Short mmCIF file of C-alpha atoms in Angstrom, two decimals:
data_model
loop_
_atom_site.label_atom_id
_atom_site.label_comp_id
_atom_site.label_asym_id
_atom_site.label_seq_id
_atom_site.Cartn_x
_atom_site.Cartn_y
_atom_site.Cartn_z
CA UNK A 14 -9.75 69.92 -11.50
CA UNK A 15 -7.06 69.62 -9.22
CA UNK A 16 -8.32 72.29 -6.76
CA UNK A 17 -11.67 70.46 -6.75
CA UNK A 18 -9.79 67.29 -5.28
CA UNK A 19 -7.92 69.45 -2.94
CA UNK A 20 -11.08 71.13 -1.91
CA UNK A 21 -12.71 67.60 -1.44
CA UNK A 22 -9.73 66.46 0.67
CA UNK A 23 -9.77 69.36 2.80
CA UNK A 24 -13.18 69.36 3.59
CA UNK A 25 -13.78 65.36 3.30
CA UNK A 26 -16.43 65.28 6.02
CA UNK A 27 -18.54 68.04 4.32
CA UNK A 28 -17.88 66.44 0.94
CA UNK A 29 -18.84 63.21 1.87
CA UNK A 30 -21.93 64.39 3.51
CA UNK A 31 -22.80 66.28 0.46
CA UNK A 32 -22.13 63.23 -1.59
CA UNK A 33 -24.33 61.00 0.39
CA UNK A 34 -27.05 63.61 0.95
CA UNK A 35 -27.02 64.52 -2.85
CA UNK A 36 -27.64 60.94 -3.57
CA UNK A 37 -30.29 60.19 -1.25
CA UNK A 38 -31.99 63.19 -2.63
CA UNK A 39 -31.66 62.06 -6.33
CA UNK A 40 -33.35 58.87 -4.83
CA UNK A 41 -36.03 60.92 -3.24
CA UNK A 42 -36.55 63.26 -6.14
CA UNK A 43 -37.18 60.26 -8.53
CA UNK A 44 -40.83 59.55 -9.17
CA UNK A 45 -42.27 56.14 -8.13
CA UNK A 46 -41.69 54.39 -11.29
CA UNK A 47 -37.91 55.54 -11.17
CA UNK A 48 -37.65 54.62 -7.57
CA UNK A 49 -38.78 51.28 -8.06
CA UNK A 50 -36.15 50.93 -10.96
CA UNK A 51 -33.40 52.21 -8.62
CA UNK A 52 -34.72 49.85 -5.76
CA UNK A 53 -34.56 47.10 -7.99
CA UNK A 54 -31.21 47.67 -9.46
CA UNK A 55 -29.97 48.45 -5.93
CA UNK A 56 -31.46 45.11 -4.52
CA UNK A 57 -29.67 43.26 -7.44
CA UNK A 58 -26.45 45.08 -6.88
CA UNK A 59 -26.25 45.04 -3.23
CA UNK A 60 -27.92 41.82 -2.57
CA UNK A 61 -26.54 39.65 -5.63
CA UNK A 62 -23.14 38.76 -3.73
CA UNK A 63 -24.97 37.56 -0.89
CA UNK A 64 -27.73 35.71 -2.76
CA UNK A 65 -24.73 34.27 -4.94
CA UNK A 66 -22.79 33.08 -1.98
CA UNK A 67 -26.03 31.48 -0.55
CA UNK A 68 -26.74 29.97 -3.72
CA UNK A 69 -23.14 28.82 -4.21
CA UNK A 70 -23.38 27.28 -0.85
CA UNK A 71 -26.71 25.58 -1.45
CA UNK A 72 -25.38 24.37 -4.81
CA UNK A 73 -22.01 23.04 -3.03
CA UNK A 74 -24.27 21.14 -0.59
CA UNK A 75 -26.26 19.90 -3.44
CA UNK A 76 -22.94 19.07 -5.32
CA UNK A 77 -21.79 17.11 -2.28
CA UNK A 78 -24.81 15.18 -2.14
CA UNK A 79 -25.00 14.51 -5.78
CA UNK A 80 -21.43 13.64 -5.71
CA UNK A 81 -21.82 11.00 -3.16
CA UNK A 82 -25.05 9.57 -4.80
CA UNK A 83 -23.05 9.48 -8.26
CA UNK A 84 -20.22 8.01 -6.56
CA UNK A 85 -22.32 5.24 -5.34
CA UNK A 86 -24.14 4.86 -8.57
CA UNK A 87 -20.76 4.43 -10.48
CA UNK A 88 -19.49 1.96 -8.29
CA UNK A 89 -22.84 -0.05 -8.63
CA UNK A 90 -22.52 0.44 -12.25
CA UNK A 91 -18.87 -0.57 -12.36
CA UNK A 92 -19.77 -3.79 -10.59
CA UNK A 93 -22.50 -4.46 -13.06
CA UNK A 94 -20.54 -3.55 -15.88
CA UNK A 95 -17.81 -5.99 -14.77
CA UNK A 96 -20.24 -8.46 -14.50
CA UNK A 97 -21.51 -8.21 -17.84
CA UNK A 98 -18.28 -7.73 -19.47
CA UNK A 99 -17.31 -11.14 -17.77
CA UNK A 100 -20.58 -12.72 -18.96
CA UNK A 101 -19.95 -11.30 -22.39
CA UNK A 102 -16.43 -12.86 -22.63
CA UNK A 103 -17.59 -15.92 -21.01
CA UNK A 104 -20.32 -16.08 -23.82
CA UNK A 105 -17.83 -15.38 -26.59
CA UNK A 106 -15.56 -18.08 -25.21
CA UNK A 107 -18.35 -20.56 -24.80
CA UNK A 108 -19.65 -19.67 -28.34
CA UNK A 109 -16.31 -20.52 -29.61
CA UNK A 110 -15.85 -23.76 -27.74
CA UNK A 111 -19.24 -24.97 -28.98
CA UNK A 112 -18.13 -24.44 -32.63
CA UNK A 113 -14.82 -25.89 -31.72
CA UNK A 114 -16.48 -29.09 -30.12
CA UNK A 115 -18.69 -29.50 -33.18
CA UNK A 116 -15.56 -29.48 -35.24
CA UNK A 117 -13.76 -31.95 -33.38
CA UNK A 118 -14.13 -35.76 -33.97
CA UNK A 119 -13.38 -36.90 -30.41
CA UNK A 120 -15.84 -37.29 -27.54
CA UNK A 121 -15.24 -34.24 -25.31
CA UNK A 122 -15.92 -33.76 -21.65
CA UNK A 123 -16.20 -29.90 -20.90
CA UNK A 124 -14.80 -28.71 -17.52
CA UNK A 125 -13.55 -25.55 -15.84
CA UNK A 126 -10.09 -24.74 -14.19
CA UNK A 127 -11.01 -24.18 -10.63
CA UNK A 128 -7.55 -24.11 -8.85
CA UNK A 129 -4.09 -23.42 -9.93
CA UNK A 130 -0.75 -24.33 -8.36
CA UNK A 131 0.01 -21.81 -5.87
CA UNK A 132 3.63 -21.81 -6.90
CA UNK A 133 5.12 -19.15 -9.52
CA UNK A 134 5.34 -22.16 -11.73
CA UNK A 135 2.48 -23.14 -13.93
CA UNK A 136 2.66 -26.94 -13.65
CA UNK A 137 -0.76 -28.10 -12.81
CA UNK A 138 -4.23 -27.08 -12.39
CA UNK A 139 -7.41 -28.69 -10.90
CA UNK A 140 -10.58 -28.97 -12.96
CA UNK A 141 -14.30 -29.64 -12.03
CA UNK A 142 -14.62 -32.87 -13.74
CA UNK A 143 -13.62 -36.17 -12.35
CA UNK A 144 -14.78 -40.02 -12.64
CA UNK A 145 -18.11 -39.20 -12.29
CA UNK A 146 -18.10 -36.96 -15.33
CA UNK A 147 -16.37 -39.80 -17.15
CA UNK A 148 -12.55 -38.53 -16.91
CA UNK A 149 -9.78 -41.03 -16.57
CA UNK A 150 -6.02 -41.20 -15.96
CA UNK A 151 -3.72 -39.63 -18.86
CA UNK A 152 -6.74 -38.36 -20.93
CA UNK A 153 -5.58 -35.35 -22.93
CA UNK A 154 -6.76 -31.80 -21.88
CA UNK A 155 -7.41 -29.09 -24.51
CA UNK A 156 -8.77 -25.84 -25.09
CA UNK A 157 -9.74 -23.74 -28.28
CA UNK A 158 -6.11 -22.82 -28.62
CA UNK A 159 -4.45 -26.15 -28.58
CA UNK A 160 -3.18 -28.86 -25.88
CA UNK A 161 -3.00 -27.99 -22.17
CA UNK A 162 -1.89 -30.86 -20.70
CA UNK A 163 -2.93 -34.55 -19.28
CA UNK A 164 -5.09 -35.61 -16.57
CA UNK A 165 -2.59 -37.02 -13.91
CA UNK A 166 -4.94 -37.93 -11.06
CA UNK A 167 -8.71 -38.44 -10.85
CA UNK A 168 -11.04 -37.80 -8.11
CA UNK A 169 -14.72 -38.42 -8.28
CA UNK A 170 -15.64 -34.62 -8.98
CA UNK A 171 -12.16 -33.11 -9.80
CA UNK A 172 -9.16 -33.99 -11.68
CA UNK A 173 -5.60 -32.69 -11.63
CA UNK A 174 -4.35 -31.86 -14.95
CA UNK A 175 -0.57 -31.45 -15.62
CA UNK A 176 0.29 -28.80 -17.91
CA UNK A 177 2.44 -28.89 -20.94
CA UNK A 178 4.76 -26.48 -18.80
CA UNK A 179 5.64 -29.01 -16.24
CA UNK A 180 9.37 -29.94 -16.46
CA UNK A 181 8.55 -33.40 -15.83
CA UNK A 182 6.05 -33.59 -18.93
CA UNK A 183 6.96 -34.31 -22.45
CA UNK A 184 4.92 -34.02 -25.63
CA UNK A 185 5.67 -35.70 -28.98
CA UNK A 186 5.28 -32.95 -31.77
CA UNK A 187 5.51 -32.57 -35.33
CA UNK A 188 5.94 -29.59 -37.65
CA UNK A 189 2.57 -29.16 -39.63
CA UNK A 190 4.51 -28.31 -42.91
CA UNK A 191 6.99 -31.37 -43.15
CA UNK A 192 6.25 -33.78 -40.36
CA UNK A 193 9.74 -33.27 -38.42
CA UNK A 194 9.19 -35.09 -35.12
CA UNK A 195 10.55 -33.82 -31.95
CA UNK A 196 9.71 -33.92 -28.26
CA UNK A 197 8.62 -30.73 -26.53
CA UNK A 198 10.48 -30.14 -23.17
CA UNK A 199 11.08 -27.42 -20.44
CA UNK A 200 13.29 -26.99 -17.75
CA UNK A 201 12.20 -23.87 -16.05
CA UNK A 202 8.32 -24.26 -16.69
CA UNK A 203 8.33 -21.31 -19.11
CA UNK A 204 10.42 -21.81 -22.09
CA UNK A 205 9.42 -24.64 -24.12
CA UNK A 206 11.86 -26.42 -26.39
CA UNK A 207 12.71 -29.10 -28.88
CA UNK A 208 15.93 -30.81 -29.76
CA UNK A 209 15.94 -31.37 -33.39
CA UNK A 210 18.54 -32.87 -35.28
CA UNK A 211 21.04 -30.53 -37.04
CA UNK A 212 19.82 -31.48 -40.51
CA UNK A 213 16.19 -31.18 -39.79
CA UNK A 214 14.24 -28.73 -41.70
CA UNK A 215 12.66 -26.27 -39.02
CA UNK A 216 11.92 -22.78 -39.91
CA UNK A 217 10.75 -19.82 -37.82
CA UNK A 218 6.96 -19.66 -37.40
CA UNK A 219 6.50 -23.26 -38.32
CA UNK A 220 3.47 -24.54 -36.63
CA UNK A 221 3.94 -27.58 -34.39
CA UNK A 222 1.28 -29.95 -33.89
CA UNK A 223 0.84 -33.25 -31.66
CA UNK A 224 2.21 -36.14 -33.68
CA UNK A 225 0.00 -38.80 -31.83
CA UNK A 226 3.32 -41.00 -31.31
CA UNK A 227 3.45 -40.46 -27.44
CA UNK A 228 0.14 -42.42 -26.90
CA UNK A 229 -1.54 -39.80 -24.86
CA UNK A 230 -2.26 -36.84 -27.16
CA UNK A 231 -4.02 -37.55 -30.52
CA UNK A 232 -2.58 -36.32 -33.72
CA UNK A 233 -2.90 -32.96 -35.23
CA UNK A 234 -3.69 -30.82 -31.94
CA UNK A 235 -1.87 -27.33 -31.95
CA UNK A 236 0.88 -26.99 -29.74
CA UNK A 237 3.17 -23.89 -30.68
CA UNK A 238 4.82 -21.80 -33.21
CA UNK A 239 8.66 -21.87 -33.70
CA UNK A 240 10.04 -18.56 -32.54
CA UNK A 241 13.75 -18.93 -32.11
CA UNK A 242 16.33 -21.78 -33.52
CA UNK A 243 19.24 -21.59 -31.45
CA UNK A 244 22.42 -23.39 -32.98
CA UNK A 245 24.46 -24.14 -29.80
CA UNK A 246 27.88 -25.99 -29.62
CA UNK A 247 26.08 -29.09 -29.55
CA UNK A 248 27.27 -30.95 -32.83
CA UNK A 249 24.13 -33.15 -33.21
CA UNK A 250 21.09 -31.04 -32.08
CA UNK A 251 19.84 -27.69 -32.54
CA UNK A 252 17.64 -25.96 -30.01
CA UNK A 253 13.94 -24.84 -31.21
CA UNK A 254 12.21 -22.52 -28.94
CA UNK A 255 8.52 -22.58 -29.27
CA UNK A 256 5.73 -20.07 -28.13
CA UNK A 257 2.77 -22.39 -27.09
CA UNK A 258 -0.54 -21.51 -28.59
CA UNK A 259 -2.25 -21.86 -25.22
CA UNK A 260 -2.11 -18.90 -22.65
CA UNK A 261 -1.30 -21.09 -19.85
CA UNK A 262 -1.70 -18.05 -17.29
CA UNK A 263 -5.38 -17.59 -18.31
CA UNK A 264 -6.87 -21.27 -18.56
CA UNK A 265 -10.64 -21.31 -17.97
CA UNK A 266 -12.94 -23.42 -19.93
CA UNK A 267 -11.29 -26.43 -21.25
CA UNK A 268 -12.27 -30.04 -22.66
CA UNK A 269 -10.89 -33.51 -21.68
CA UNK A 270 -10.53 -35.67 -24.45
CA UNK A 271 -12.49 -39.01 -23.92
CA UNK A 272 -9.66 -41.34 -25.24
CA UNK A 273 -7.60 -43.80 -23.38
CA UNK A 274 -3.86 -43.94 -23.99
CA UNK A 275 -2.82 -45.87 -26.99
CA UNK A 276 -0.29 -47.78 -24.81
CA UNK A 277 -2.92 -49.30 -22.75
CA UNK A 278 -4.09 -51.53 -25.49
CA UNK A 279 -0.65 -52.45 -25.73
CA UNK A 280 -0.43 -53.03 -21.85
CA UNK A 281 -3.56 -54.94 -21.99
CA UNK A 282 -2.23 -57.21 -25.05
CA UNK A 283 0.94 -57.85 -23.18
CA UNK A 284 -1.12 -58.80 -19.98
CA UNK A 285 -3.09 -61.34 -21.89
CA UNK A 286 0.21 -62.59 -23.43
CA UNK A 287 1.70 -63.21 -20.02
CA UNK A 288 -1.69 -64.79 -18.52
CA UNK A 289 -1.44 -67.17 -21.72
CA UNK A 290 2.03 -68.13 -20.90
CA UNK B 11 -10.24 47.45 7.83
CA UNK B 12 -12.26 44.89 6.23
CA UNK B 13 -12.45 42.79 9.54
CA UNK B 14 -14.04 45.91 11.34
CA UNK B 15 -16.27 46.43 8.29
CA UNK B 16 -17.48 42.91 8.42
CA UNK B 17 -17.94 43.13 12.37
CA UNK B 18 -20.22 46.03 11.93
CA UNK B 19 -22.05 44.51 9.16
CA UNK B 20 -22.67 41.40 11.31
CA UNK B 21 -23.94 43.80 14.05
CA UNK B 22 -26.06 45.42 11.31
CA UNK B 23 -27.49 42.28 10.31
CA UNK B 24 -28.16 41.06 13.88
CA UNK B 25 -29.87 44.32 14.92
CA UNK B 26 -32.09 44.37 11.69
CA UNK B 27 -33.23 40.92 12.64
CA UNK B 28 -33.64 41.73 16.45
CA UNK B 29 -35.39 45.15 15.38
CA UNK B 30 -38.01 43.24 13.17
CA UNK B 31 -38.35 40.32 15.45
CA UNK B 32 -37.70 40.63 19.19
CA UNK B 33 -37.89 44.12 19.86
CA UNK B 34 -41.88 44.47 19.01
CA UNK B 35 -42.01 42.01 22.01
CA UNK B 36 -40.57 44.46 24.45
CA UNK B 37 -42.60 47.51 23.12
CA UNK B 38 -43.96 49.62 26.10
CA UNK B 39 -46.98 51.33 24.94
CA UNK B 40 -46.26 50.83 21.20
CA UNK B 41 -42.71 52.46 22.11
CA UNK B 42 -39.69 50.35 20.78
CA UNK B 43 -36.03 50.99 21.24
CA UNK B 44 -34.31 51.67 18.00
CA UNK B 45 -31.37 49.37 17.72
CA UNK B 46 -30.18 50.34 14.43
CA UNK B 47 -29.95 53.91 15.72
CA UNK B 48 -27.96 52.71 18.71
CA UNK B 49 -25.49 50.75 16.41
CA UNK B 50 -25.04 53.87 14.32
CA UNK B 51 -24.27 55.76 17.57
CA UNK B 52 -21.74 53.26 18.59
CA UNK B 53 -20.00 53.40 15.29
CA UNK B 54 -19.89 57.13 15.03
CA UNK B 55 -18.66 57.30 18.47
CA UNK B 56 -15.84 54.70 17.97
CA UNK B 57 -14.80 55.71 14.17
CA UNK B 58 -15.80 59.41 13.70
CA UNK B 59 -17.60 61.34 10.97
CA UNK B 60 -16.81 59.69 7.64
CA UNK B 61 -17.57 56.18 8.87
CA UNK B 62 -20.52 57.65 10.57
CA UNK B 63 -21.75 59.47 7.36
CA UNK B 64 -21.32 56.49 5.01
CA UNK B 65 -22.47 53.73 7.71
CA UNK B 66 -25.74 55.97 8.00
CA UNK B 67 -25.96 56.19 4.20
CA UNK B 68 -25.77 52.56 3.57
CA UNK B 69 -27.52 51.57 6.52
CA UNK B 70 -30.43 53.96 5.39
CA UNK B 71 -30.13 52.54 1.92
CA UNK B 72 -30.42 49.03 3.55
CA UNK B 73 -33.61 49.83 5.18
CA UNK B 74 -35.04 51.60 2.18
CA UNK B 75 -34.63 48.76 0.28
CA UNK B 76 -35.90 46.21 3.02
CA UNK B 77 -38.90 48.35 3.42
CA UNK B 78 -39.55 50.09 0.36
CA UNK B 79 -41.87 53.38 0.87
CA UNK B 80 -39.85 56.36 -0.18
CA UNK B 81 -36.36 55.40 -1.58
CA UNK B 82 -33.84 57.56 -0.04
CA UNK B 83 -35.77 58.70 3.14
CA UNK B 84 -33.96 56.36 5.58
CA UNK B 85 -30.77 57.39 3.82
CA UNK B 86 -30.77 60.75 4.02
CA UNK B 87 -31.82 60.83 7.64
CA UNK B 88 -29.39 58.41 8.91
CA UNK B 89 -26.42 60.09 6.78
CA UNK B 90 -27.16 63.62 8.47
CA UNK B 91 -27.74 61.61 11.68
CA UNK B 92 -24.36 59.76 11.28
CA UNK B 93 -22.68 63.08 10.49
CA UNK B 94 -23.90 64.71 13.52
CA UNK B 95 -23.19 61.72 15.82
CA UNK B 96 -19.69 61.33 14.08
CA UNK B 97 -18.69 64.68 15.56
CA UNK B 98 -18.76 63.53 19.01
CA UNK B 99 -16.26 60.78 18.22
CA UNK B 100 -14.82 59.56 21.56
CA UNK B 101 -11.17 59.69 20.09
CA UNK B 102 -11.35 63.48 20.11
CA UNK B 103 -14.26 64.21 22.39
CA UNK B 104 -14.56 63.09 25.76
CA UNK B 105 -18.29 62.72 26.62
CA UNK B 106 -19.74 61.96 29.91
CA UNK B 107 -23.07 59.76 30.22
CA UNK B 108 -24.91 62.85 30.56
CA UNK B 109 -23.76 64.64 27.53
CA UNK B 110 -24.23 61.23 25.46
CA UNK B 111 -27.79 61.20 26.47
CA UNK B 112 -28.15 64.76 25.20
CA UNK B 113 -26.36 63.84 21.96
CA UNK B 114 -28.66 60.69 21.46
CA UNK B 115 -31.73 62.78 22.07
CA UNK B 116 -30.54 65.35 19.72
CA UNK B 117 -29.69 62.79 17.17
CA UNK B 118 -33.04 61.19 17.52
CA UNK B 119 -34.88 64.44 17.00
CA UNK B 120 -32.55 65.25 14.09
CA UNK B 121 -33.28 62.02 12.51
CA UNK B 122 -36.91 61.92 13.14
CA UNK B 123 -37.40 65.52 11.99
CA UNK B 124 -35.49 64.73 8.52
CA UNK B 125 -37.41 61.55 8.26
CA UNK B 126 -40.89 63.15 8.92
CA UNK B 127 -39.86 66.30 7.07
CA UNK B 128 -39.47 64.24 4.13
CA UNK B 129 -42.63 62.71 4.68
CA UNK B 130 -44.30 65.85 4.73
CA UNK B 131 -42.55 66.90 1.54
CA UNK B 132 -43.35 63.98 -0.20
CA UNK B 133 -46.89 63.03 1.08
CA UNK B 134 -47.81 66.64 2.05
CA UNK B 135 -48.83 65.71 6.01
CA UNK B 136 -49.37 68.34 8.43
CA UNK B 137 -46.51 70.13 10.21
CA UNK B 138 -48.52 69.80 13.63
CA UNK B 139 -48.89 65.86 13.26
CA UNK B 140 -45.29 65.81 12.99
CA UNK B 141 -44.42 68.08 16.05
CA UNK B 142 -46.82 65.75 17.88
CA UNK B 143 -45.00 62.76 16.88
CA UNK B 144 -41.79 64.28 17.80
CA UNK B 145 -42.90 64.44 21.18
CA UNK B 146 -44.92 61.46 21.70
CA UNK B 147 -42.96 58.94 19.67
CA UNK B 148 -39.44 60.32 19.26
CA UNK B 149 -38.58 61.36 22.81
CA UNK B 150 -39.96 58.14 24.08
CA UNK B 151 -38.27 56.21 21.70
CA UNK B 152 -34.89 58.14 22.52
CA UNK B 153 -35.39 57.43 26.14
CA UNK B 154 -35.62 53.66 25.71
CA UNK B 155 -32.82 53.55 23.09
CA UNK B 156 -30.73 55.34 25.67
CA UNK B 157 -31.57 52.81 28.18
CA UNK B 158 -30.47 49.97 25.81
CA UNK B 159 -27.19 51.92 24.87
CA UNK B 160 -26.43 52.58 28.71
CA UNK B 161 -26.79 48.82 29.28
CA UNK B 162 -24.36 48.26 26.38
CA UNK B 163 -21.92 50.66 28.15
CA UNK B 164 -22.73 49.13 31.53
CA UNK B 165 -21.80 45.60 29.94
CA UNK B 166 -18.62 46.97 28.26
CA UNK B 167 -17.20 49.02 31.17
CA UNK B 168 -18.30 46.80 34.41
CA UNK B 169 -19.36 43.16 33.41
CA UNK B 170 -16.95 42.62 30.58
CA UNK B 171 -13.72 43.51 32.46
CA UNK B 172 -14.95 41.33 35.60
CA UNK B 173 -15.44 38.32 33.17
CA UNK B 174 -11.99 38.70 31.70
CA UNK B 175 -10.62 38.89 34.96
#
């Protein structure tokens, strides 16, 4: 075996010639059918890489255009999907609101938040209902979760609503369980708290609703849930931190309760007494 | 090595395209130059016997597959021609234009004799017919191809250096 290899290497020119000549003669000596078979096999073997490369290039070209087209389609579908999702969410919200409106005894003016205060504090919002829609000053504003705030400025078609989170606002609330009354306040616009007397029976997860004593908000509207009770050094009060039921960062659809403040009646009575005198 | 092979393969493709498209347009009395033979000649002159043999074989095989008549006919004739031409490799054998011309004519005659011989053996053609073909077709073809080869040599030795300068 070794000597054959040595011979091939020694006479490599002649060996190469013989090898290729034998191959050629083998092809020549084959009959037509076999030749066709060999030709087909060789064509496939020799040209397949080129055909494959060309087809890959064509495919790549197709993939690029397809990719571009698909990206466009995805973008369009995403937009459509987002719009539909928004519509679906809005639909859900509106359905809930309709149900809520039916349950509620007061007359409600539907509205939508159209602008927010540009600062990081959620102190006020602008709604798209105003005098023309029947909105008046100090009307309470609510949504399906609970109270949002009160109207503090009215214009023909828009109104400004002071949110519950405004440090200057106060709301009289009570626990749903045992009617312990307190006033919701805030200092930083984020943490809502109530100063209760030390002996008041307050528990974590107690639900707080409006007491109706402030004169603006009707009784029984959901305000928040007690999350923390802080016993500070204060000998008279304990601080009850509440988590509001309304998500003030995502206010969209809302209602203005068509009710005048109770103290407006008192004011008019006082006015009438004054006139009589 | 791969770069050289790719370069020659590209030349083969170009020559094959030209041979089947442009060359028939410059035929004189039906006689056309053989660009593939010219390419084989250049390869053999530059790289020697073994590249000449294998180039001849694969070039012939390619032609056999491109225009199938007798599979192996081109392969065998070009292999033997490659072997013959490869023996006059420029690296070991200094050749002048006259000798090159003689080598090309002999190479052509060898190629066509083999090619027609295979035809004769396979299809039973007459020997006289082959001889006539050698005289009337092969030699004019060889002359025409020599002109092309000389033009290439002229380009390579005269025009290209001037362009570089």
